[in-house]
XYZ file of C-alpha atoms in Angstrom:
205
model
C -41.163 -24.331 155.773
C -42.649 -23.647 159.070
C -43.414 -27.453 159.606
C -39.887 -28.275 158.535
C -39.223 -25.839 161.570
C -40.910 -27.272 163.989
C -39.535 -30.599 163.269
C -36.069 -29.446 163.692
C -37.103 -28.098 167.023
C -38.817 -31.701 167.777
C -35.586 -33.531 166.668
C -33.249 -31.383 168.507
C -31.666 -29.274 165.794
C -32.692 -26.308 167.610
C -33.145 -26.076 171.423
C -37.390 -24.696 170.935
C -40.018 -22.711 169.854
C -41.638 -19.128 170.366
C -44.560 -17.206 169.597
C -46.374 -20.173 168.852
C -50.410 -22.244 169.708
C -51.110 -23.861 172.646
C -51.180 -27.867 171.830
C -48.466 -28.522 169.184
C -46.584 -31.131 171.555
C -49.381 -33.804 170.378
C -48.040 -33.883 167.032
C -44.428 -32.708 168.181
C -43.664 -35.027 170.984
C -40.532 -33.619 171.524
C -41.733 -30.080 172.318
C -42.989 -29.505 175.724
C -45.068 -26.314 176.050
C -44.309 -23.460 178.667
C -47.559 -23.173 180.252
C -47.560 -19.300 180.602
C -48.848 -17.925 178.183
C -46.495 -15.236 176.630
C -48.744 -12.596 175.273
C -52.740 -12.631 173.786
C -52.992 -11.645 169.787
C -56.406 -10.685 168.423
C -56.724 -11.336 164.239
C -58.983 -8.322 162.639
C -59.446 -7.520 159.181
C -57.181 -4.088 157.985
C -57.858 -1.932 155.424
C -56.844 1.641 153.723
C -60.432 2.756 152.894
C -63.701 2.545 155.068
C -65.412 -0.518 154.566
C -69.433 -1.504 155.002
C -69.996 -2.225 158.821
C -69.470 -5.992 158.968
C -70.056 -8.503 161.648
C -67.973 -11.339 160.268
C -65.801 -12.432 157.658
C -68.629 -13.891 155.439
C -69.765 -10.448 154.886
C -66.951 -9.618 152.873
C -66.604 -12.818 150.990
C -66.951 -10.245 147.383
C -63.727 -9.060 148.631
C -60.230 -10.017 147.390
C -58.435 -10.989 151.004
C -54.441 -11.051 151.709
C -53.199 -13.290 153.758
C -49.722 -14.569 154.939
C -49.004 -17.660 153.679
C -48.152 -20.477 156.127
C -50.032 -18.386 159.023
C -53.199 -21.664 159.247
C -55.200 -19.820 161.397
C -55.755 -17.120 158.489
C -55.916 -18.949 155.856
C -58.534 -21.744 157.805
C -60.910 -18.099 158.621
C -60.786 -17.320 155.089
C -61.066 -20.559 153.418
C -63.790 -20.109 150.542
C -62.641 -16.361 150.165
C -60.662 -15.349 147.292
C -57.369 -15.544 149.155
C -54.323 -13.849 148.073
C -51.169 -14.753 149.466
C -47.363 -13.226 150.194
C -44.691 -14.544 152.493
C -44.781 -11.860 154.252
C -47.350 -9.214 155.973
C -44.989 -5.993 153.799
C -46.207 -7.105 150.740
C -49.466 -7.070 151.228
C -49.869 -3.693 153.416
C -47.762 -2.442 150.502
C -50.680 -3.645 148.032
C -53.132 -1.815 150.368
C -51.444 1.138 150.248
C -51.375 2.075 146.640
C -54.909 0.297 146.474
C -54.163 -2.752 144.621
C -56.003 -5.057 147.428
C -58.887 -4.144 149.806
C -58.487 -6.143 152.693
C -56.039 -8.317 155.032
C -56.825 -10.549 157.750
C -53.478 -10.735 160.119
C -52.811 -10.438 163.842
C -53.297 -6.630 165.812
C -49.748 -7.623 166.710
C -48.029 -8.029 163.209
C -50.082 -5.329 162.149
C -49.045 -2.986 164.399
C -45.001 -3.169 163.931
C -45.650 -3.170 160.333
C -47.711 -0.525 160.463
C -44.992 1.574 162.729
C -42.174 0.153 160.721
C -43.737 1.142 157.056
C -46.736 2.421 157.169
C -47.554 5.369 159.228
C -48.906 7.531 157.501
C -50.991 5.239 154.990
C -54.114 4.725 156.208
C -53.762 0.994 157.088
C -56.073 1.002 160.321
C -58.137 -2.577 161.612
C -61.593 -2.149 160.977
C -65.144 -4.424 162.248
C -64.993 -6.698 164.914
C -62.295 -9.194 166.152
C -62.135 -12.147 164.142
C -60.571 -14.426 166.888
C -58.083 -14.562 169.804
C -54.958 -16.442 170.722
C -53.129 -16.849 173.426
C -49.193 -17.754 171.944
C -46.143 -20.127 173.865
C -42.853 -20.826 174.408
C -41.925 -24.312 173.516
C -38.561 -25.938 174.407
C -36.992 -29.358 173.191
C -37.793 -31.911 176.405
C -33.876 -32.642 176.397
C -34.094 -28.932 178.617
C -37.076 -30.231 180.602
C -35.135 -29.560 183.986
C -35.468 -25.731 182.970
C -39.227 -25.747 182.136
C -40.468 -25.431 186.133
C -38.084 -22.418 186.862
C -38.608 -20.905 183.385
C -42.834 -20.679 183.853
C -42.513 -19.969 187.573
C -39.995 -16.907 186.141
C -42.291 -15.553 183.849
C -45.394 -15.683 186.493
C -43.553 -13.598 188.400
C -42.826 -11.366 185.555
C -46.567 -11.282 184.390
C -47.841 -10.755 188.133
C -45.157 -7.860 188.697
C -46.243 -5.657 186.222
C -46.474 -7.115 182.936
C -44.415 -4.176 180.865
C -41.007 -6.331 180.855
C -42.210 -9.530 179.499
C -44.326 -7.747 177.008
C -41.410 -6.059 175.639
C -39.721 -9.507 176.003
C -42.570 -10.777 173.428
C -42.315 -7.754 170.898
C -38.536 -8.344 170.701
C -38.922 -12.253 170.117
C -41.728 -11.764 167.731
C -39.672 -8.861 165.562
C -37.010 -10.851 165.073
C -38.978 -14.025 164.722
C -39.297 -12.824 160.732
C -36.131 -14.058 159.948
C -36.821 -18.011 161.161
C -34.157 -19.715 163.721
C -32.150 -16.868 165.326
C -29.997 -16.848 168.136
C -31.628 -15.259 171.581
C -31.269 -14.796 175.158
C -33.729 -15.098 177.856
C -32.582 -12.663 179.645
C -36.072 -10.746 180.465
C -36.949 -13.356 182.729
C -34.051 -15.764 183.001
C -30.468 -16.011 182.221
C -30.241 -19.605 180.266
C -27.441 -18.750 177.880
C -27.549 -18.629 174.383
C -30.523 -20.296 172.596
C -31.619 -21.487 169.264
C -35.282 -21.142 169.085
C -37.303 -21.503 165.904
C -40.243 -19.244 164.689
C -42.009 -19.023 161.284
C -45.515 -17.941 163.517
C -47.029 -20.558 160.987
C -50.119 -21.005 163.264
C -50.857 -17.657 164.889
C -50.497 -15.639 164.503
């Protein structure tokens, strides 16, 4: 699915991409990258109970692991793991909850919604070190490329005058980024119209 996503963005189904790695427009040509980043997401492993200090992932490689299916940079850090997988991150803070599944890998981001959403009082907390770090981008179809100079110089601006806006910006894109393509404005930094961008976060986070 998320592939089939990102071509539709590439073909011009859908006007672009958010919430996504830096460097997809060498196998997308048709995607041009924003080159401000929108926000920085850390992965860490989460878990009800305490675990064993740990340094890295290899440490816990007796452990069952959950991970999101389609999200490559978790499944790549856990290759060689016994992975469990959901579609979702619910699922499998759900399994942590009533114990059925000691640990998930996922993004401090997508934890933390999920965690304010469903699981407050549960337990769920990141534990050891951080496991890696991204930095996540807009993309948009290079049939808008006369917007992609004003749209980065916008959200400079935005990041350099106090960064609260556009991070709210990012939380709202990346809540509703669950649900696939969805209609959105760009209001927070620009007013573009209405917008179809794409998102399955299939590589971040």
């Amino acid at each position: 699915m998320p592939d089939v996503l990102l071509k539709q963005s590439s073909n011009g189904h859908t006007d672009g991409e958010t919430m996504r790695i830096a460097g997809l427009g060498a196998k997308f040509d048709q995607l041009r990258q924003i080159a401000v980043p929108v926000l920085s997401i850390e992965g860490r492993i989460y878990a009800k109970n305490e675990l064993p200090s740990f340094k890295n992932l290899k440490e816990l490689s007796h452990m069952e692991v959950g991970v999101v299916r389609g999200i490559l940079v978790d499944e790549e850090k856990t290759k060689g793991m016994k992975q469990r997988f959901a579609s979702g991150i619910h699922p499998l803070f759900n399994q942590l909850k009533h114990n059925r599944l000691q640990i998930v890998l996922t993004d401090n981001l997508t934890a933390a919604m999920e965690i304010a959403a469903h699981f407050p009082d549960s337990g769920i907390r990141p534990q050891g070190p951080v496991q890696y770090s991204l930095q996540l981008y807009h993309y948009i179809n290079r049939r808008h490329s006369d917007i992609a100079a004003r749209l980065e110089e916008s959200m400079l601006q935005k990041a350099q005058n106090g960064g609260k806006r556009m991070v709210r910006h990012a939380l709202t894109l990346y809540s509703v980024s669950l649900i696939g393509t969805f209609p959105i404005r760009w209001e927070p930094f620009m007013d573009f119209g209405d917008w179809v961008i794409c998102d399955f976060g299939d590589d971040v986070g």
